[in-house]
CSV table of C-alpha atoms in Angstrom, one decimal:
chain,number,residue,atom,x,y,z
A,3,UNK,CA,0.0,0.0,0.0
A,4,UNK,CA,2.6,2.4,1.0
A,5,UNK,CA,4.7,1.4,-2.3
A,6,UNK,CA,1.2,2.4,-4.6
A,7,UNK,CA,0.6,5.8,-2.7
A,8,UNK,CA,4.7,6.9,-3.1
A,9,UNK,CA,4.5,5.2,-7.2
A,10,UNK,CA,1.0,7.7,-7.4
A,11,UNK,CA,2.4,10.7,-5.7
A,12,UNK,CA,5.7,10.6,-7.8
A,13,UNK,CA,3.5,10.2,-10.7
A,14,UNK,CA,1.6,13.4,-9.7
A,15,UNK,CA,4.2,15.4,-9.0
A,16,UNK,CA,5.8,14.3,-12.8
A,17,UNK,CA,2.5,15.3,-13.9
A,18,UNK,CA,2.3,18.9,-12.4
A,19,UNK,CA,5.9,19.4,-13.3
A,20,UNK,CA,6.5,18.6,-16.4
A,21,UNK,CA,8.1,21.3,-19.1
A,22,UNK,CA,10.2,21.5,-21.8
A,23,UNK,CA,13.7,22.7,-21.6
A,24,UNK,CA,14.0,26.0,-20.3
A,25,UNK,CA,15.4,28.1,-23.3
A,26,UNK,CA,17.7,31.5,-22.8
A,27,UNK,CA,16.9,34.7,-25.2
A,28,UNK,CA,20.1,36.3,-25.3
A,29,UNK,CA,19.3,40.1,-26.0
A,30,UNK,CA,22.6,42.2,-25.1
A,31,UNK,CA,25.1,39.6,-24.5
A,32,UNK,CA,25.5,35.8,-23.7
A,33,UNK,CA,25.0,36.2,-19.7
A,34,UNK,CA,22.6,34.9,-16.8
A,35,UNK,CA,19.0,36.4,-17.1
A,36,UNK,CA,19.9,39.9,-15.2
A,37,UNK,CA,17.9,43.2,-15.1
A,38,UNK,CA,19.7,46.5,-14.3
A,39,UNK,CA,17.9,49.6,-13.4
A,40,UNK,CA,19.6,52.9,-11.9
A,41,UNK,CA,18.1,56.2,-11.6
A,42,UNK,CA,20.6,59.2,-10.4
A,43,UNK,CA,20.4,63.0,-10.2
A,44,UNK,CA,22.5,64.7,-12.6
A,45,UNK,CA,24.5,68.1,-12.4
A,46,UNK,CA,22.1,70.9,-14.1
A,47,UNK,CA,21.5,74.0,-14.5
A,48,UNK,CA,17.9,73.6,-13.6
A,49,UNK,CA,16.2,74.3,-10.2
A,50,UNK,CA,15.4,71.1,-9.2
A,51,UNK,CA,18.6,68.1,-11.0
A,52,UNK,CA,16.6,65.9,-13.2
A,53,UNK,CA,17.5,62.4,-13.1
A,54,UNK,CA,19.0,60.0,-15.5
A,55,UNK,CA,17.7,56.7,-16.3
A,56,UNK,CA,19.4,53.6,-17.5
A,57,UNK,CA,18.3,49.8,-18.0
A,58,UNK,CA,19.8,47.0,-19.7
A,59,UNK,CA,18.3,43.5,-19.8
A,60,UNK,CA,20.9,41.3,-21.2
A,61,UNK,CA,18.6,38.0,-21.6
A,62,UNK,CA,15.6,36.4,-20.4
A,63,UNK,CA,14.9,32.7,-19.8
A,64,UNK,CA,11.5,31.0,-21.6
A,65,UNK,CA,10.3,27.5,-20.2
A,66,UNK,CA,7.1,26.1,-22.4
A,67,UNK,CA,4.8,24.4,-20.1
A,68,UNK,CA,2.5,21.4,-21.1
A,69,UNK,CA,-0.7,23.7,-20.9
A,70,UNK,CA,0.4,25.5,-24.0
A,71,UNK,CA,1.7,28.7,-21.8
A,72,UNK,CA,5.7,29.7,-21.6
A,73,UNK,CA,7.2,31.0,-18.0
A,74,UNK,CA,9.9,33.7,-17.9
A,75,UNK,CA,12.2,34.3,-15.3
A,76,UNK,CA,14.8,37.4,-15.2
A,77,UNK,CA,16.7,37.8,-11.8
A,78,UNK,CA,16.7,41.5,-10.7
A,79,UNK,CA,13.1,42.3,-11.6
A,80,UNK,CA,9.8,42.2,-9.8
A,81,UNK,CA,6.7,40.2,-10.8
A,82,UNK,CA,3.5,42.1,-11.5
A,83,UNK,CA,0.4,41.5,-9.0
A,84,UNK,CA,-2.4,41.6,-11.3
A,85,UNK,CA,-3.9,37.8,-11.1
A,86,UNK,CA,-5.2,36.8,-14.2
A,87,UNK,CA,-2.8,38.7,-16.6
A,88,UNK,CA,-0.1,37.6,-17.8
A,89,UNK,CA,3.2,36.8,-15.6
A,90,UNK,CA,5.4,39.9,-16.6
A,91,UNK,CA,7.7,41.9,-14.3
A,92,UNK,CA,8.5,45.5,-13.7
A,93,UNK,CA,11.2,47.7,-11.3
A,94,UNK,CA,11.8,51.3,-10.7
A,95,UNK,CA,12.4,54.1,-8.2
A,96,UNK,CA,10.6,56.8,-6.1
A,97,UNK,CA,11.0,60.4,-7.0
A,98,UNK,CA,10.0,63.6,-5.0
A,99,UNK,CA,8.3,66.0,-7.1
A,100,UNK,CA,9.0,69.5,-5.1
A,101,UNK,CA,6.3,72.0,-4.7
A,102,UNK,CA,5.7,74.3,-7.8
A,103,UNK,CA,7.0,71.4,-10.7
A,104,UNK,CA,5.4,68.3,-12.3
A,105,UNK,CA,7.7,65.4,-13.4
A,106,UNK,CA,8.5,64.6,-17.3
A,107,UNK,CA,9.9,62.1,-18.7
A,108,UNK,CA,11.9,63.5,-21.7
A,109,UNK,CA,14.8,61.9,-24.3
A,110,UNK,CA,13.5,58.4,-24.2
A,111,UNK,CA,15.6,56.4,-26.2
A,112,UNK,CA,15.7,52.9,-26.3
A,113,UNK,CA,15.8,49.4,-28.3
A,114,UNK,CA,13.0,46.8,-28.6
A,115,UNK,CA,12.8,43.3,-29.8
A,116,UNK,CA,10.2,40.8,-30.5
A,117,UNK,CA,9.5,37.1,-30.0
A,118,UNK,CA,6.9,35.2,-31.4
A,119,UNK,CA,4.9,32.6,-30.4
A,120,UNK,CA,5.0,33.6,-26.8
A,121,UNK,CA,1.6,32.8,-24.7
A,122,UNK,CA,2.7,33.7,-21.0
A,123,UNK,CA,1.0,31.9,-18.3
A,124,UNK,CA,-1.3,34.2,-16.3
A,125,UNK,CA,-0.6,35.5,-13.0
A,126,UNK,CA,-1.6,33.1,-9.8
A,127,UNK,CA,-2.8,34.7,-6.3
A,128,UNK,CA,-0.3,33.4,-4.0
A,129,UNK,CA,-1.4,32.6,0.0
A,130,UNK,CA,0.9,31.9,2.8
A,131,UNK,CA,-1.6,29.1,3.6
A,132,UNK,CA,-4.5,26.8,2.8
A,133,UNK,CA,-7.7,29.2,3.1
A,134,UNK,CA,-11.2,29.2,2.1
A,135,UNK,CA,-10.5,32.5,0.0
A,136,UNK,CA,-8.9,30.7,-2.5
A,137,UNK,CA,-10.7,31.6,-5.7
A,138,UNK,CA,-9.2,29.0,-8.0
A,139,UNK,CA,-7.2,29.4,-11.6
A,140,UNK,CA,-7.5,32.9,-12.4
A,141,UNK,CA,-7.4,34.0,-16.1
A,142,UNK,CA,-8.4,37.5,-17.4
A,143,UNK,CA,-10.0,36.5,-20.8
A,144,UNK,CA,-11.1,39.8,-22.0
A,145,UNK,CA,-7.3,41.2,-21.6
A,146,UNK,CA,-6.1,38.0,-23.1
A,147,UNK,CA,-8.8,38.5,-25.9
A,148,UNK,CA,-7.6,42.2,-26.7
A,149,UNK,CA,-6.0,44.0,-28.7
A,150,UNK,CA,-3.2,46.2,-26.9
A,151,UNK,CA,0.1,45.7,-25.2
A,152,UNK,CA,0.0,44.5,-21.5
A,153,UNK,CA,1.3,46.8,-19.4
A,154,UNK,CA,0.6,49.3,-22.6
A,155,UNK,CA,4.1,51.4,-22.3
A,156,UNK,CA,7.7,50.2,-21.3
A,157,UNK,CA,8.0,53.1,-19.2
A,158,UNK,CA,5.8,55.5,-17.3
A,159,UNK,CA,5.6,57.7,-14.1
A,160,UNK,CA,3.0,56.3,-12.0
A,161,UNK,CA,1.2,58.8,-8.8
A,162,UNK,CA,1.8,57.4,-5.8
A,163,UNK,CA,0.2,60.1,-3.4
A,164,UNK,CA,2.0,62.2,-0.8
A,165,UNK,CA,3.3,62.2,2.8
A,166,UNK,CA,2.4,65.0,4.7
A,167,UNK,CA,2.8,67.0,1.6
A,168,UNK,CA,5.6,65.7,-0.4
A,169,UNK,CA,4.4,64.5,-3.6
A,170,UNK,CA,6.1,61.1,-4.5
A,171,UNK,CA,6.1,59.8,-8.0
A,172,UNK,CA,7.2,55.9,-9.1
A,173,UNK,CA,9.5,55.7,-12.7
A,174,UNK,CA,8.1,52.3,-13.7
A,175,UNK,CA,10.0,50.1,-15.8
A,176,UNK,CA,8.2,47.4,-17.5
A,177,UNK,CA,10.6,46.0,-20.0
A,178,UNK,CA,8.9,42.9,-21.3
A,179,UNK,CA,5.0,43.5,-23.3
A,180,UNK,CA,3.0,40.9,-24.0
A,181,UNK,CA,0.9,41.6,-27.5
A,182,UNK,CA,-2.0,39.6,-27.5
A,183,UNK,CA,-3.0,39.8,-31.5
A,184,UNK,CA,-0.5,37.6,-32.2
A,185,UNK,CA,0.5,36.2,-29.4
A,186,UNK,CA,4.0,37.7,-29.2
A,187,UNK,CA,6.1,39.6,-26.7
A,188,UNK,CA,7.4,43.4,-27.1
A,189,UNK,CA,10.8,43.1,-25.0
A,190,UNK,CA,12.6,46.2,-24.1
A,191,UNK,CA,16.7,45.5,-23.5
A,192,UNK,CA,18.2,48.9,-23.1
A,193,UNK,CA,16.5,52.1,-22.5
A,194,UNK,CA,17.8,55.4,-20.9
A,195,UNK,CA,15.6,58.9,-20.3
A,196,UNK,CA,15.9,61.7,-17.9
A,197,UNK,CA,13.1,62.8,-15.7
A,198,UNK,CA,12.6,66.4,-15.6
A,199,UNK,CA,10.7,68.9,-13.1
A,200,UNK,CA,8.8,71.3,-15.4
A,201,UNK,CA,7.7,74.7,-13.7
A,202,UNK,CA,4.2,74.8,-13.2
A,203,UNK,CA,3.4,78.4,-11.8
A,204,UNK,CA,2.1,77.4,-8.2
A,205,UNK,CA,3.9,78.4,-5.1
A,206,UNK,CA,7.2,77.2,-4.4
A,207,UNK,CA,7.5,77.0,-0.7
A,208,UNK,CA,9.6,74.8,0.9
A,209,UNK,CA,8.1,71.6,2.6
A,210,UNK,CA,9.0,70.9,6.4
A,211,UNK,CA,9.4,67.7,7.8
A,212,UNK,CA,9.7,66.0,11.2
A,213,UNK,CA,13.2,64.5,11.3
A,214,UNK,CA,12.0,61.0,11.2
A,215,UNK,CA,10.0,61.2,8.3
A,216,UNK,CA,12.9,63.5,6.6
A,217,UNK,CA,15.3,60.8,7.0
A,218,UNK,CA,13.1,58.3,5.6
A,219,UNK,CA,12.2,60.1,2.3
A,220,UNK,CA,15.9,61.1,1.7
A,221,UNK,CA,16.4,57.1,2.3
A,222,UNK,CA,14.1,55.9,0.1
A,223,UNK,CA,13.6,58.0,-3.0
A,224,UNK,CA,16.0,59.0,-5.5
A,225,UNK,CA,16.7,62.7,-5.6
A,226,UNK,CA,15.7,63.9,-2.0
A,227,UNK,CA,19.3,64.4,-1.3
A,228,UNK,CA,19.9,66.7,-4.1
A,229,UNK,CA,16.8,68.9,-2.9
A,230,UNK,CA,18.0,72.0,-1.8
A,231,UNK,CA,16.7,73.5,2.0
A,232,UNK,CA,14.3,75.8,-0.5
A,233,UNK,CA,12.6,72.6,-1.5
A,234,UNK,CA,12.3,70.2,1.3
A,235,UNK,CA,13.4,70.4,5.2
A,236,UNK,CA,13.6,68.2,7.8
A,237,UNK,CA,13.1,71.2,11.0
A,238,UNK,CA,9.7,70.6,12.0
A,239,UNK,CA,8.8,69.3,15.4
A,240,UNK,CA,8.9,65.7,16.0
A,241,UNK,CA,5.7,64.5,17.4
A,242,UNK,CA,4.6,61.5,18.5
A,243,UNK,CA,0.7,60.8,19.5
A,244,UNK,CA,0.3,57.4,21.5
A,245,UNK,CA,-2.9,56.0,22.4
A,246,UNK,CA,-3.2,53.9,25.0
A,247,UNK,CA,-6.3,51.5,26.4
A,248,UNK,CA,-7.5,53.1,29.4
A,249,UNK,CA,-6.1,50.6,32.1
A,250,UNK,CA,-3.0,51.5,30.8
A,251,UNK,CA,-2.4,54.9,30.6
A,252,UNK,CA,-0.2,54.9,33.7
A,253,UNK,CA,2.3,52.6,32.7
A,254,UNK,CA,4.0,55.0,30.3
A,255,UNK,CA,5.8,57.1,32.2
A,256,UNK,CA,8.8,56.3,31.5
A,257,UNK,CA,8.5,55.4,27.9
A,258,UNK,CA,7.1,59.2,27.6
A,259,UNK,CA,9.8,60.8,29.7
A,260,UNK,CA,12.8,58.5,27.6
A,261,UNK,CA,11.1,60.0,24.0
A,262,UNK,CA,11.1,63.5,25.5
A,263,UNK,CA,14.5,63.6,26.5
A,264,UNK,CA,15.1,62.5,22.6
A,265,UNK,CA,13.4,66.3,21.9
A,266,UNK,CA,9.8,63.9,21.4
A,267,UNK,CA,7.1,65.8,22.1
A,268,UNK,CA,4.6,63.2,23.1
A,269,UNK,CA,0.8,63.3,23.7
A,270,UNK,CA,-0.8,60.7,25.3
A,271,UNK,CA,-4.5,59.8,24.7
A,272,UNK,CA,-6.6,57.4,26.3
A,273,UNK,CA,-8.9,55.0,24.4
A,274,UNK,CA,-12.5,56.4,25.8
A,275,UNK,CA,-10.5,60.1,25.7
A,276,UNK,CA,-10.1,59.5,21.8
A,277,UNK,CA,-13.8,58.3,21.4
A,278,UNK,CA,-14.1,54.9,22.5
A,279,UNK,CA,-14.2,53.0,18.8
A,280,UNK,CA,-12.0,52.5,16.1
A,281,UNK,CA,-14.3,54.5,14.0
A,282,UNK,CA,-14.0,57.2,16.7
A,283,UNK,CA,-10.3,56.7,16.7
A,284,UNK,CA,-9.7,57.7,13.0
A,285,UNK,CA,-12.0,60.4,13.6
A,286,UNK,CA,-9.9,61.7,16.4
A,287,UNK,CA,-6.6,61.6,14.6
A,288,UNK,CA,-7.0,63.0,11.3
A,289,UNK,CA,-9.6,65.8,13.1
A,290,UNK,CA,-6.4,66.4,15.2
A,291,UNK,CA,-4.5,66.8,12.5
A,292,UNK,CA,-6.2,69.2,10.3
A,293,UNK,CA,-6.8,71.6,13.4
A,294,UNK,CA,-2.9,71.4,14.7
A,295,UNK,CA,-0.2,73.3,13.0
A,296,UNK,CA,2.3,70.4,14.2
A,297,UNK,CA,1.2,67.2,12.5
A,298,UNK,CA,2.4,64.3,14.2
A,299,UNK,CA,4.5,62.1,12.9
A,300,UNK,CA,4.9,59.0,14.9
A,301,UNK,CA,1.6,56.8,15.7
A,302,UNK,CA,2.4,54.6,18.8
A,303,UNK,CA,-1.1,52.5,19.8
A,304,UNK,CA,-0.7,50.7,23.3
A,305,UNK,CA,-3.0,47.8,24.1
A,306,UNK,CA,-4.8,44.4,22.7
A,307,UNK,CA,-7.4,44.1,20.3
A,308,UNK,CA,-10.0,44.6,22.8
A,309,UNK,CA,-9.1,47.2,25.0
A,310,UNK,CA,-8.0,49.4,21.8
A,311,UNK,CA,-9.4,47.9,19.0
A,312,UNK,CA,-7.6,47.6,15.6
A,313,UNK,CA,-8.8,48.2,11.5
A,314,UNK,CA,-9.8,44.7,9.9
A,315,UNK,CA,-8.5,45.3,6.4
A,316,UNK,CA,-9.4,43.1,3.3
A,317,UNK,CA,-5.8,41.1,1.7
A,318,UNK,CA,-5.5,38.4,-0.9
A,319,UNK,CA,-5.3,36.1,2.4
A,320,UNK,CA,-8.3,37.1,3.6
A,321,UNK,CA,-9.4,39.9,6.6
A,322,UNK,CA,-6.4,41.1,8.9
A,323,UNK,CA,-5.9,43.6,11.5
A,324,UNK,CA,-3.5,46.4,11.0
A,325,UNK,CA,-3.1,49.9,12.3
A,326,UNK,CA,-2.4,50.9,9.0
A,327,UNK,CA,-5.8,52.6,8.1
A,328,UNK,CA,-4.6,55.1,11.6
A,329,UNK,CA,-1.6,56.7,9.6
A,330,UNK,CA,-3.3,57.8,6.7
A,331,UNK,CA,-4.4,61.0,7.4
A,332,UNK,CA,-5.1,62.1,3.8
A,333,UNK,CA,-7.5,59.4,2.4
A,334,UNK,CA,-7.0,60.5,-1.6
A,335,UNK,CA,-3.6,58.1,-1.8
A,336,UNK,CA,-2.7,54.8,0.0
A,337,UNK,CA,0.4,55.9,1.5
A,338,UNK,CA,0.6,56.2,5.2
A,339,UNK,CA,1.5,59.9,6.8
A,340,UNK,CA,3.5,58.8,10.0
A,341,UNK,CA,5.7,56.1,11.0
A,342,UNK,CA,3.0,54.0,13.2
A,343,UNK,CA,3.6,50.8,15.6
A,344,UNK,CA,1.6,48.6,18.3
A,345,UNK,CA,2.7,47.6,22.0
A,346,UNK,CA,0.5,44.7,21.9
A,347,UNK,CA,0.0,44.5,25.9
A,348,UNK,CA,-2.6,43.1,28.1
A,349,UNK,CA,-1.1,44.7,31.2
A,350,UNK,CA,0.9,47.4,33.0
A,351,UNK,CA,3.6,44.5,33.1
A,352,UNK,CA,3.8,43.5,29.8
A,353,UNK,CA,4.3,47.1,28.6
A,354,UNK,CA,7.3,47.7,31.2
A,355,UNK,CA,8.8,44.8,29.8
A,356,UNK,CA,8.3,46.3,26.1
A,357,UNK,CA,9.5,49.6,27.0
């Protein structure tokens, strides 16, 4: 018996597994499947340094599957979430876009090249775990049935939104196109543009940050470093709201005198103070913030799911808590406007052991 169920599981797996040779496309030069993407300020003239943009993909690796439908793979890329369309890839950087300018993309040059008889394998939802939200195969028909280019340009600049002001802007590089008339893919290998800031006759005021959220947007765009003080500041307050469950509003003491002595100023809120609900809570903070000069910019929430209640928010993996929904104090984009964190804590003890 145990012989049959290994023979039929081995004959399974042979079954699920089962491709063709993978096969390399060698588009620059005879090397591994790599993608390289760099975006840099350049020395200008200009008010604000545009920023230079380079890519090369020097091959990509093509694996026919039995179901009709090839796989790529290219190291140094990352895969598009869309289930249902095809498998394709993208990468790119963050820009900030200083008060007074938009962001252009100018002297776009690059090379394309196309391969026939290339059906990619659409794009699976991928769980951390069995779960009843599994929908099944997904497959977007009507895209697969049309007549464009999927993602429709090779390279774009993509909204994101803005953080307390500071408008950030994605340079997204989609190199490989999949054309669905005839089946085929549009691939990109080298490209290069600059990214300019064009004028656009509003105010120019300088934006001031807390230092913690100063430091992160120099960290984790492109050009914020080449901004002059003019542009963007890190000299505002630092300001950190904590809300606390009521039972434990006394056990921060010395959590609140340690961030003070940092040059933190700290505010500290009790549950039934800020309302009493999660809905209340939300309320609470973004009223706070559009009737304070100082916006805060650390979110610290002490207590358990019951005693201060977090946002259930819809994932691929189904419902999940998260304080997330807390730090977004403008609701127009998705990106969070303080750095925000939990002491998950059922009493006075377990806090003092945190802190």
């Amino acid at each position: 018996m145990v012989r049959l169920l290994l023979t039929y599981g081995w004959i399974c797996a042979f079954a699920v597994n089962q491709t063709a040779f993978a096969k390399r496309v060698v588009l620059l030069e005879d090397a591994a499947p790599r993608a390289e993407f760099s975006a840099l300020p350049t020395l200008s003239r200009e008010s604000v340094a545009p920023i230079q943009i380079n890519f090369r993909l020097t091959s990509l690796e093509t694996d026919r599957q039995t179901d009709g439908f090839e796989t790529l793979r290219v190291d140094g890329l990352q895969r598009l979430e869309r289930a249902g369309a095809p498998d394709l890839f993208t990468t790119g950087r963050i820009v900030v876009v200083p008060p007074g300018y938009r962001a252009e993309l100018q002297n776009v040059k690059s090379e394309t090249r196309e391969l026939g008889a290339m059906r990619i394998a659409p794009r699976q939802k991928h769980y951390r775990c069995d779960c009843p939200w599994d929908e099944g195969f997904h497959f977007d028909s009507a895209l697969y049935r049309s007549e464009g280019l999927y993602p429709s340009e090779p390279l774009r600049l993509e909204s994101l939104g803005k953080l307390q002001g500071v408008e950030l802007v994605r340079v997204g590089m989609y190199p490989v196109q999949a054309r669905f008339r005839d089946n085929s893919l549009v691939v990109t290998p080298y490209l290069s543009a600059e990214v300019h800031f064009v004028p656009t006759g509003a105010p120019r005021n300088a934006l001031h940050l807390a230092p913690s959220l100063y430091e992160l947007i120099r960290a984790s765009t492109v050009n914020a470093r080449s901004l002059n003080a003019s542009q963007l500041r890190g000299d505002a307050d630092e300001l950190m709201l904590v809300f606390v469950a009521d039972s434990l509003k006394d056990s921060l003491q010395r959590f609140v005198e340690w961030e003070q002595s940092k040059g933190v100023k700290v505010r500290v809120i009790s549950f039934s103070e800020a309302g009493g609900t999660n809905k209340a809570l939300r309320t609470y903070i973004r009223d706070y913030v559009k009737n304070t000069a100082v916006k805060p910019s650390q979110l610290l929430f002490v207590g358990n799911k019951t005693t201060l209640p977090v946002v259930m928010a819809s994932t691929a993996s189904g419902p999940a808590a998260t304080d997330y929904e807390y730090a977004r104090f403008d609701t127009l984009d998705d990106i969070p406007d303080a750095l925000y964190g939990r002491l998950l804590a059922d009493s006075a003890e377990e806090v003092s052991t945190q802190i």
